[in-house]
Amino acid sequence: MSKRPYVLASAAMSLDGRLDDTSDTRLLLSSSADFTRVDRVRGSVDAILVGANTIRADNPRLLSASGPDPVKVTLTSTGNLDPDARFFTTGDAAKLVYAPTPLVPGLTERLPRATVADAGDPFDLHRMLADLAARGIGRLMVEGGERVHTMFFTEDVVDELHLVVAPLFVGDEHAPRFVGPGKYPQGRMLLAEVRQLEDVVLLRYLTGQAAKDHARLREAVALADNCPPSTTFRVGAIVTDADDRVLATGYSGETDPHDHAEEVALAKLGDDPGLATATIYSSLEPCSSRTSRPKSCTRHILEAGIPRIVFAWREPAVFVDCVGAETLRAAGREVIELPELADLVKHTNSHLPGVTAEPTS
Ligand SMILES: NC(=O)c1ccc[n+]([C@@H]2O[C@H](COP(=O)([O-])OP(=O)(O)OC[C@H]3O[C@@H](n4cnc5c(N)ncnc54)[C@H](OP(=O)(O)O)[C@@H]3O)[C@@H](O)[C@H]2O)c1
Ligand SMILES: [Zn+2]
């Protein structure tokens, strides 16, 4: 299976499941507190994708006030896109337009601010996602509309869903739905969070592998409670095999005050053949340089040959600047960040200078 970004689908819908009405103006579904939340999510992803029809209907900027400008991505087969739409004219990051082969003649010239990329014939979503991963996109937020959400869910490439329900009806059968008819993956999603934001409700769901990752990472975070009192990071780590069986666990200071959680877990495994298909879960981003010992956890993970790394909290620059995630990604490893668990990790590390945990729900 080719590598793809972590995909977070996001939508706001009415009580009757509609994304909009059919008028020329955009229907306001979210509350202002929810707009603030969406802005933060946009600031935490590498790229945002919407369908060409959403650009035509809403002319969205797709920027974030709380993070670096995300790369913007759209898909089209007609090529009917206005080069002066805000999608193209706002933000400093790249704009990507995926279209099936053969490309609409002249599309590249007509959209000078964008890179037009080939998505295969017929349009191949998996190929597009592999291409995004190759361009360094680790987290992709998909903001709709109906046709785009339907395609992502029926192709079973969504890891997380943020669904906001607004307390109103649209009642128009021609209004776009959250998703249309199709063959969807079977089984129930994991309900990870329910949050009230003024008069709307956010439902946060995880699917398949993301639900497993979330559960395992939570266990790794809890392992850090075993760390002896320490002035450095309190971290927990778990290594699992391809079937999600635990191969080893570790926590900071487990056998020696200088121990890091990941190196403790890896030291228990030696050159276990299961490492070639394993996942390491760590509550903190693996360190890329350290003051206590010469070899970083990033180096240990690279040498162990572990292909998948899942962590919660990006290492803050308390002791040294960490580039663990970037280094692992550059070496072709799959790196998944689950920032929704970061507050739990901060809570365990609130003894460190400058670390304050937001109240956890
Ligand atoms: N409430 C919310 O959270 C939310 C969020 C986003 C959008 N919306 C609403 O949703 C509505 C738009 O939804 P929609 O379903 O009409 O449109 P959409 O999903 O935004 O875009 C559909 C368009 O994307 C392109 N596309 C999609 N799949 C493709 C494929 N496999 N190959 C090639 N091109 C593909 C096509 O563009 P071409 O036609 O150019 O070929 C298609 O017409 C708007 O009313 C918008 O306001 C609401
Ligand atoms: Zn380390």
PDB file of C-alpha atoms in Angstrom, residues 120-350:
ATOM      1  CA  GLY A 120      -4.554   9.470 -13.503  1.00  0.00           C
ATOM      2  CA  ASP A 121      -7.244   8.213 -15.868  1.00  0.00           C
ATOM      3  CA  PRO A 122      -9.767   7.717 -14.400  1.00  0.00           C
ATOM      4  CA  PHE A 123      -9.159  10.042 -11.454  1.00  0.00           C
ATOM      5  CA  ASP A 124      -7.299   7.980  -8.843  1.00  0.00           C
ATOM      6  CA  LEU A 125      -7.690   9.227  -5.272  1.00  0.00           C
ATOM      7  CA  HIS A 126      -4.993   6.886  -3.932  1.00  0.00           C
ATOM      8  CA  ARG A 127      -2.529   8.163  -6.494  1.00  0.00           C
ATOM      9  CA  MET A 128      -3.334  11.748  -5.524  1.00  0.00           C
ATOM     10  CA  LEU A 129      -2.797  10.963  -1.821  1.00  0.00           C
ATOM     11  CA  ALA A 130       0.520   9.212  -2.507  1.00  0.00           C
ATOM     12  CA  ASP A 131       1.608  12.267  -4.479  1.00  0.00           C
ATOM     13  CA  LEU A 132       0.650  14.562  -1.572  1.00  0.00           C
ATOM     14  CA  ALA A 133       2.664  12.372   0.832  1.00  0.00           C
ATOM     15  CA  ALA A 134       5.643  12.584  -1.534  1.00  0.00           C
ATOM     16  CA  ARG A 135       5.299  16.389  -1.396  1.00  0.00           C
ATOM     17  CA  GLY A 136       5.677  16.275   2.393  1.00  0.00           C
ATOM     18  CA  ILE A 137       1.995  16.487   3.373  1.00  0.00           C
ATOM     19  CA  GLY A 138       1.645  14.498   6.621  1.00  0.00           C
ATOM     20  CA  ARG A 139      -1.794  15.763   7.702  1.00  0.00           C
ATOM     21  CA  LEU A 140      -4.539  16.611   5.230  1.00  0.00           C
ATOM     22  CA  MET A 141      -7.793  18.310   6.235  1.00  0.00           C
ATOM     23  CA  VAL A 142     -10.680  17.646   3.828  1.00  0.00           C
ATOM     24  CA  GLU A 143     -13.384  20.303   4.034  1.00  0.00           C
ATOM     25  CA  GLY A 144     -15.890  19.017   1.457  1.00  0.00           C
ATOM     26  CA  GLY A 145     -18.271  19.447  -0.215  1.00  0.00           C
ATOM     27  CA  GLU A 146     -20.625  16.518  -0.695  1.00  0.00           C
ATOM     28  CA  ARG A 147     -18.951  14.917  -3.673  1.00  0.00           C
ATOM     29  CA  VAL A 148     -15.500  15.134  -2.131  1.00  0.00           C
ATOM     30  CA  HIS A 149     -16.588  13.739   1.263  1.00  0.00           C
ATOM     31  CA  THR A 150     -18.492  10.930  -0.461  1.00  0.00           C
ATOM     32  CA  MET A 151     -15.408   9.975  -2.465  1.00  0.00           C
ATOM     33  CA  PHE A 152     -13.043  10.043   0.543  1.00  0.00           C
ATOM     34  CA  PHE A 153     -15.353   7.943   2.746  1.00  0.00           C
ATOM     35  CA  THR A 154     -16.343   5.400   0.089  1.00  0.00           C
ATOM     36  CA  GLU A 155     -12.655   4.929  -0.819  1.00  0.00           C
ATOM     37  CA  ASP A 156     -12.002   4.329   2.904  1.00  0.00           C
ATOM     38  CA  VAL A 157      -9.190   6.857   3.272  1.00  0.00           C
ATOM     39  CA  VAL A 158     -10.547   8.932   6.192  1.00  0.00           C
ATOM     40  CA  ASP A 159      -8.816   8.564   9.565  1.00  0.00           C
ATOM     41  CA  GLU A 160     -10.738  11.133  11.557  1.00  0.00           C
ATOM     42  CA  LEU A 161     -14.035  12.975  11.174  1.00  0.00           C
ATOM     43  CA  HIS A 162     -14.977  16.289  12.772  1.00  0.00           C
ATOM     44  CA  LEU A 163     -18.729  16.558  12.254  1.00  0.00           C
ATOM     45  CA  VAL A 164     -20.521  19.631  13.552  1.00  0.00           C
ATOM     46  CA  VAL A 165     -24.307  19.502  13.882  1.00  0.00           C
ATOM     47  CA  ALA A 166     -26.117  22.852  13.725  1.00  0.00           C
ATOM     48  CA  PRO A 167     -29.606  23.238  15.254  1.00  0.00           C
ATOM     49  CA  LEU A 168     -31.564  24.118  12.119  1.00  0.00           C
ATOM     50  CA  PHE A 169     -33.248  22.445   9.157  1.00  0.00           C
ATOM     51  CA  VAL A 170     -32.616  23.210   5.486  1.00  0.00           C
ATOM     52  CA  GLY A 171     -35.463  21.148   4.042  1.00  0.00           C
ATOM     53  CA  ASP A 172     -34.472  21.520   0.378  1.00  0.00           C
ATOM     54  CA  GLU A 173     -33.973  18.239  -1.451  1.00  0.00           C
ATOM     55  CA  HIS A 174     -31.514  19.861  -3.873  1.00  0.00           C
ATOM     56  CA  ALA A 175     -29.225  21.194  -1.127  1.00  0.00           C
ATOM     57  CA  PRO A 176     -25.838  19.410  -0.826  1.00  0.00           C
ATOM     58  CA  ARG A 177     -25.710  16.655   1.773  1.00  0.00           C
ATOM     59  CA  PHE A 178     -22.797  15.790   4.038  1.00  0.00           C
ATOM     60  CA  VAL A 179     -22.386  12.622   1.937  1.00  0.00           C
ATOM     61  CA  GLY A 180     -24.425  11.026  -0.844  1.00  0.00           C
ATOM     62  CA  PRO A 181     -25.327   7.395  -1.563  1.00  0.00           C
ATOM     63  CA  GLY A 182     -22.433   4.979  -2.021  1.00  0.00           C
ATOM     64  CA  LYS A 183     -20.705   1.861  -0.748  1.00  0.00           C
ATOM     65  CA  TYR A 184     -19.205   2.873   2.616  1.00  0.00           C
ATOM     66  CA  PRO A 185     -16.820   0.947   4.874  1.00  0.00           C
ATOM     67  CA  GLN A 186     -18.726  -1.226   7.290  1.00  0.00           C
ATOM     68  CA  GLY A 187     -18.434  -1.109  11.053  1.00  0.00           C
ATOM     69  CA  ARG A 188     -18.761   1.585  13.678  1.00  0.00           C
ATOM     70  CA  MET A 189     -16.335   4.431  14.191  1.00  0.00           C
ATOM     71  CA  LEU A 190     -14.809   5.249  17.556  1.00  0.00           C
ATOM     72  CA  LEU A 191     -16.445   8.287  19.167  1.00  0.00           C
ATOM     73  CA  ALA A 192     -13.373  10.095  20.516  1.00  0.00           C
ATOM     74  CA  GLU A 193     -15.008  13.326  21.692  1.00  0.00           C
ATOM     75  CA  VAL A 194     -18.277  15.231  22.012  1.00  0.00           C
ATOM     76  CA  ARG A 195     -17.949  18.985  22.527  1.00  0.00           C
ATOM     77  CA  GLN A 196     -20.575  21.715  22.782  1.00  0.00           C
ATOM     78  CA  LEU A 197     -19.538  24.987  21.090  1.00  0.00           C
ATOM     79  CA  GLU A 198     -22.303  27.489  21.831  1.00  0.00           C
ATOM     80  CA  ASP A 199     -25.364  26.059  20.046  1.00  0.00           C
ATOM     81  CA  VAL A 200     -23.572  23.512  17.850  1.00  0.00           C
ATOM     82  CA  VAL A 201     -22.127  20.114  18.766  1.00  0.00           C
ATOM     83  CA  LEU A 202     -18.809  18.736  17.572  1.00  0.00           C
ATOM     84  CA  LEU A 203     -18.628  14.955  17.178  1.00  0.00           C
ATOM     85  CA  ARG A 204     -15.074  13.702  16.702  1.00  0.00           C
ATOM     86  CA  TYR A 205     -14.809  10.163  15.319  1.00  0.00           C
ATOM     87  CA  LEU A 206     -11.811   7.978  14.543  1.00  0.00           C
ATOM     88  CA  THR A 207     -11.854   5.148  12.023  1.00  0.00           C
ATOM     89  CA  GLY A 208      -9.918   1.875  11.656  1.00  0.00           C
ATOM     90  CA  GLN A 209      -6.191   2.304  12.186  1.00  0.00           C
ATOM     91  CA  ALA A 210      -6.619   5.787  13.677  1.00  0.00           C
ATOM     92  CA  ALA A 211      -8.874   4.368  16.415  1.00  0.00           C
ATOM     93  CA  LYS A 212      -6.239   1.703  17.217  1.00  0.00           C
ATOM     94  CA  ASP A 213      -3.461   4.291  17.197  1.00  0.00           C
ATOM     95  CA  HIS A 214      -5.406   6.584  19.506  1.00  0.00           C
ATOM     96  CA  ALA A 215      -6.020   3.775  22.027  1.00  0.00           C
ATOM     97  CA  ARG A 216      -2.376   2.592  21.997  1.00  0.00           C
ATOM     98  CA  LEU A 217      -0.973   6.098  22.257  1.00  0.00           C
ATOM     99  CA  ARG A 218      -3.195   6.763  25.242  1.00  0.00           C
ATOM    100  CA  GLU A 219      -1.614   3.700  26.902  1.00  0.00           C
ATOM    101  CA  ALA A 220       1.868   5.042  26.115  1.00  0.00           C
ATOM    102  CA  VAL A 221       0.929   8.402  27.620  1.00  0.00           C
ATOM    103  CA  ALA A 222      -0.306   6.659  30.796  1.00  0.00           C
ATOM    104  CA  LEU A 223       2.971   4.679  31.079  1.00  0.00           C
ATOM    105  CA  ALA A 224       4.784   7.943  31.816  1.00  0.00           C
ATOM    106  CA  ASP A 225       3.041   7.990  35.212  1.00  0.00           C
ATOM    107  CA  ASN A 226       5.607   5.326  36.234  1.00  0.00           C
ATOM    108  CA  CYS A 227       8.571   7.661  35.640  1.00  0.00           C
ATOM    109  CA  PRO A 228      10.583   8.444  38.769  1.00  0.00           C
ATOM    110  CA  PRO A 229      10.481  12.090  39.845  1.00  0.00           C
ATOM    111  CA  SER A 230      12.703  13.791  37.331  1.00  0.00           C
ATOM    112  CA  THR A 231      13.607  17.209  36.011  1.00  0.00           C
ATOM    113  CA  THR A 232      13.469  16.111  32.361  1.00  0.00           C
ATOM    114  CA  PHE A 233      10.671  14.862  30.133  1.00  0.00           C
ATOM    115  CA  ARG A 234       8.380  12.143  31.494  1.00  0.00           C
ATOM    116  CA  VAL A 235       7.599   9.954  28.471  1.00  0.00           C
ATOM    117  CA  GLY A 236       6.044   6.540  27.801  1.00  0.00           C
ATOM    118  CA  ALA A 237       6.604   4.339  24.730  1.00  0.00           C
ATOM    119  CA  ILE A 238       5.078   1.122  23.346  1.00  0.00           C
ATOM    120  CA  VAL A 239       6.269  -0.965  20.390  1.00  0.00           C
ATOM    121  CA  THR A 240       3.622  -3.102  18.656  1.00  0.00           C
ATOM    122  CA  ASP A 241       3.875  -5.582  15.801  1.00  0.00           C
ATOM    123  CA  ALA A 242       1.876  -5.500  12.543  1.00  0.00           C
ATOM    124  CA  ASP A 243      -1.062  -7.215  14.315  1.00  0.00           C
ATOM    125  CA  ASP A 244      -1.153  -4.626  17.113  1.00  0.00           C
ATOM    126  CA  ARG A 245       0.392  -6.993  19.694  1.00  0.00           C
ATOM    127  CA  VAL A 246       2.648  -5.321  22.241  1.00  0.00           C
ATOM    128  CA  LEU A 247       6.318  -6.241  21.716  1.00  0.00           C
ATOM    129  CA  ALA A 248       7.816  -4.010  24.417  1.00  0.00           C
ATOM    130  CA  THR A 249       7.135  -0.973  26.584  1.00  0.00           C
ATOM    131  CA  GLY A 250       9.365   1.631  28.209  1.00  0.00           C
ATOM    132  CA  TYR A 251       9.268   4.849  30.195  1.00  0.00           C
ATOM    133  CA  SER A 252      11.820   7.563  30.937  1.00  0.00           C
ATOM    134  CA  GLY A 253      14.184   6.703  33.780  1.00  0.00           C
ATOM    135  CA  GLU A 254      12.977   3.082  33.873  1.00  0.00           C
ATOM    136  CA  THR A 255      16.411   1.573  34.628  1.00  0.00           C
ATOM    137  CA  ASP A 256      18.646   4.646  34.824  1.00  0.00           C
ATOM    138  CA  PRO A 257      17.919   8.373  35.237  1.00  0.00           C
ATOM    139  CA  HIS A 258      19.251   9.067  31.705  1.00  0.00           C
ATOM    140  CA  ASP A 259      16.957   6.517  29.994  1.00  0.00           C
ATOM    141  CA  HIS A 260      14.545   7.771  27.343  1.00  0.00           C
ATOM    142  CA  ALA A 261      11.295   5.808  26.954  1.00  0.00           C
ATOM    143  CA  GLU A 262      11.851   4.805  23.308  1.00  0.00           C
ATOM    144  CA  GLU A 263      15.414   3.560  23.875  1.00  0.00           C
ATOM    145  CA  VAL A 264      14.290   1.495  26.894  1.00  0.00           C
ATOM    146  CA  ALA A 265      11.561  -0.205  24.850  1.00  0.00           C
ATOM    147  CA  LEU A 266      13.907  -0.803  21.894  1.00  0.00           C
ATOM    148  CA  ALA A 267      16.709  -2.155  24.115  1.00  0.00           C
ATOM    149  CA  LYS A 268      14.311  -4.902  25.264  1.00  0.00           C
ATOM    150  CA  LEU A 269      13.846  -6.043  21.651  1.00  0.00           C
ATOM    151  CA  GLY A 270      17.385  -6.369  20.261  1.00  0.00           C
ATOM    152  CA  ASP A 271      17.028  -7.219  16.558  1.00  0.00           C
ATOM    153  CA  ASP A 272      13.547  -8.751  16.782  1.00  0.00           C
ATOM    154  CA  PRO A 273      12.365  -9.496  13.186  1.00  0.00           C
ATOM    155  CA  GLY A 274       8.979  -7.957  14.076  1.00  0.00           C
ATOM    156  CA  LEU A 275      10.625  -4.513  14.110  1.00  0.00           C
ATOM    157  CA  ALA A 276      10.547  -4.328  10.307  1.00  0.00           C
ATOM    158  CA  THR A 277       6.726  -4.023  10.393  1.00  0.00           C
ATOM    159  CA  ALA A 278       6.346  -2.509  13.871  1.00  0.00           C
ATOM    160  CA  THR A 279       4.897   0.765  15.126  1.00  0.00           C
ATOM    161  CA  ILE A 280       6.429   2.740  17.986  1.00  0.00           C
ATOM    162  CA  TYR A 281       4.057   4.875  20.047  1.00  0.00           C
ATOM    163  CA  SER A 282       5.651   7.635  22.084  1.00  0.00           C
ATOM    164  CA  SER A 283       3.912  10.290  24.143  1.00  0.00           C
ATOM    165  CA  LEU A 284       6.589  12.780  23.015  1.00  0.00           C
ATOM    166  CA  GLU A 285       8.144  13.383  19.604  1.00  0.00           C
ATOM    167  CA  PRO A 286      11.323  11.226  19.492  1.00  0.00           C
ATOM    168  CA  CYS A 287      14.373  13.372  20.323  1.00  0.00           C
ATOM    169  CA  SER A 288      16.843  14.196  17.548  1.00  0.00           C
ATOM    170  CA  SER A 289      19.668  15.357  19.800  1.00  0.00           C
ATOM    171  CA  ARG A 290      20.078  15.073  23.543  1.00  0.00           C
ATOM    172  CA  THR A 291      22.391  16.210  26.274  1.00  0.00           C
ATOM    173  CA  SER A 292      22.428  12.979  28.332  1.00  0.00           C
ATOM    174  CA  ARG A 293      23.707  10.369  25.826  1.00  0.00           C
ATOM    175  CA  PRO A 294      25.257  10.449  22.347  1.00  0.00           C
ATOM    176  CA  LYS A 295      22.534   8.532  20.474  1.00  0.00           C
ATOM    177  CA  SER A 296      19.112  10.141  19.966  1.00  0.00           C
ATOM    178  CA  CYS A 297      15.867   8.164  19.999  1.00  0.00           C
ATOM    179  CA  THR A 298      15.327   9.178  16.366  1.00  0.00           C
ATOM    180  CA  ARG A 299      18.629   7.420  15.537  1.00  0.00           C
ATOM    181  CA  HIS A 300      17.643   4.360  17.637  1.00  0.00           C
ATOM    182  CA  ILE A 301      14.348   4.136  15.715  1.00  0.00           C
ATOM    183  CA  LEU A 302      16.090   4.519  12.338  1.00  0.00           C
ATOM    184  CA  GLU A 303      18.621   1.804  13.218  1.00  0.00           C
ATOM    185  CA  ALA A 304      15.900  -0.542  14.508  1.00  0.00           C
ATOM    186  CA  GLY A 305      14.190  -0.211  11.103  1.00  0.00           C
ATOM    187  CA  ILE A 306      10.766   0.687  12.550  1.00  0.00           C
ATOM    188  CA  PRO A 307       8.631   2.004   9.676  1.00  0.00           C
ATOM    189  CA  ARG A 308       5.833   3.739  11.649  1.00  0.00           C
ATOM    190  CA  ILE A 309       6.031   6.305  14.461  1.00  0.00           C
ATOM    191  CA  VAL A 310       2.998   7.715  16.296  1.00  0.00           C
ATOM    192  CA  PHE A 311       3.389  10.495  18.860  1.00  0.00           C
ATOM    193  CA  ALA A 312       1.246  13.039  20.699  1.00  0.00           C
ATOM    194  CA  TRP A 313       3.294  16.072  21.685  1.00  0.00           C
ATOM    195  CA  ARG A 314       5.765  17.879  19.463  1.00  0.00           C
ATOM    196  CA  GLU A 315       8.849  18.438  21.633  1.00  0.00           C
ATOM    197  CA  PRO A 316       8.934  22.045  22.851  1.00  0.00           C
ATOM    198  CA  ALA A 317      12.344  23.743  22.783  1.00  0.00           C
ATOM    199  CA  VAL A 318      12.972  23.420  26.536  1.00  0.00           C
ATOM    200  CA  PHE A 319      16.390  21.767  26.336  1.00  0.00           C
ATOM    201  CA  VAL A 320      17.229  21.459  22.615  1.00  0.00           C
ATOM    202  CA  ASP A 321      15.407  22.094  19.314  1.00  0.00           C
ATOM    203  CA  CYS A 322      13.882  18.829  18.164  1.00  0.00           C
ATOM    204  CA  VAL A 323      13.607  17.801  14.515  1.00  0.00           C
ATOM    205  CA  GLY A 324      12.722  14.158  15.227  1.00  0.00           C
ATOM    206  CA  ALA A 325       9.511  14.049  13.161  1.00  0.00           C
ATOM    207  CA  GLU A 326      11.146  15.815  10.183  1.00  0.00           C
ATOM    208  CA  THR A 327      14.215  13.549  10.309  1.00  0.00           C
ATOM    209  CA  LEU A 328      12.124  10.367  10.434  1.00  0.00           C
ATOM    210  CA  ARG A 329       9.896  11.567   7.587  1.00  0.00           C
ATOM    211  CA  ALA A 330      12.917  12.527   5.491  1.00  0.00           C
ATOM    212  CA  ALA A 331      14.167   8.954   5.966  1.00  0.00           C
ATOM    213  CA  GLY A 332      10.918   7.645   4.480  1.00  0.00           C
ATOM    214  CA  ARG A 333       9.273   6.605   7.744  1.00  0.00           C
ATOM    215  CA  GLU A 334       5.550   7.151   8.322  1.00  0.00           C
ATOM    216  CA  VAL A 335       5.161   9.696  11.138  1.00  0.00           C
ATOM    217  CA  ILE A 336       1.726  10.303  12.641  1.00  0.00           C
ATOM    218  CA  GLU A 337       1.095  13.086  15.123  1.00  0.00           C
ATOM    219  CA  LEU A 338      -2.055  12.888  17.281  1.00  0.00           C
ATOM    220  CA  PRO A 339      -2.095  16.370  18.856  1.00  0.00           C
ATOM    221  CA  GLU A 340      -5.447  15.709  20.560  1.00  0.00           C
ATOM    222  CA  LEU A 341      -3.522  13.774  23.231  1.00  0.00           C
ATOM    223  CA  ALA A 342      -0.853  16.473  23.700  1.00  0.00           C
ATOM    224  CA  ASP A 343      -2.607  18.102  26.661  1.00  0.00           C
ATOM    225  CA  LEU A 344      -2.492  14.829  28.592  1.00  0.00           C
ATOM    226  CA  VAL A 345       1.271  14.665  27.963  1.00  0.00           C
ATOM    227  CA  LYS A 346       1.736  18.292  28.994  1.00  0.00           C
ATOM    228  CA  HIS A 347      -0.128  17.517  32.172  1.00  0.00           C
ATOM    229  CA  THR A 348       2.445  14.796  33.021  1.00  0.00           C
ATOM    230  CA  ASN A 349       5.215  17.283  32.217  1.00  0.00           C
ATOM    231  CA  SER A 350       3.923  20.384  33.975  1.00  0.00           C
TER     232      SER A 350
END
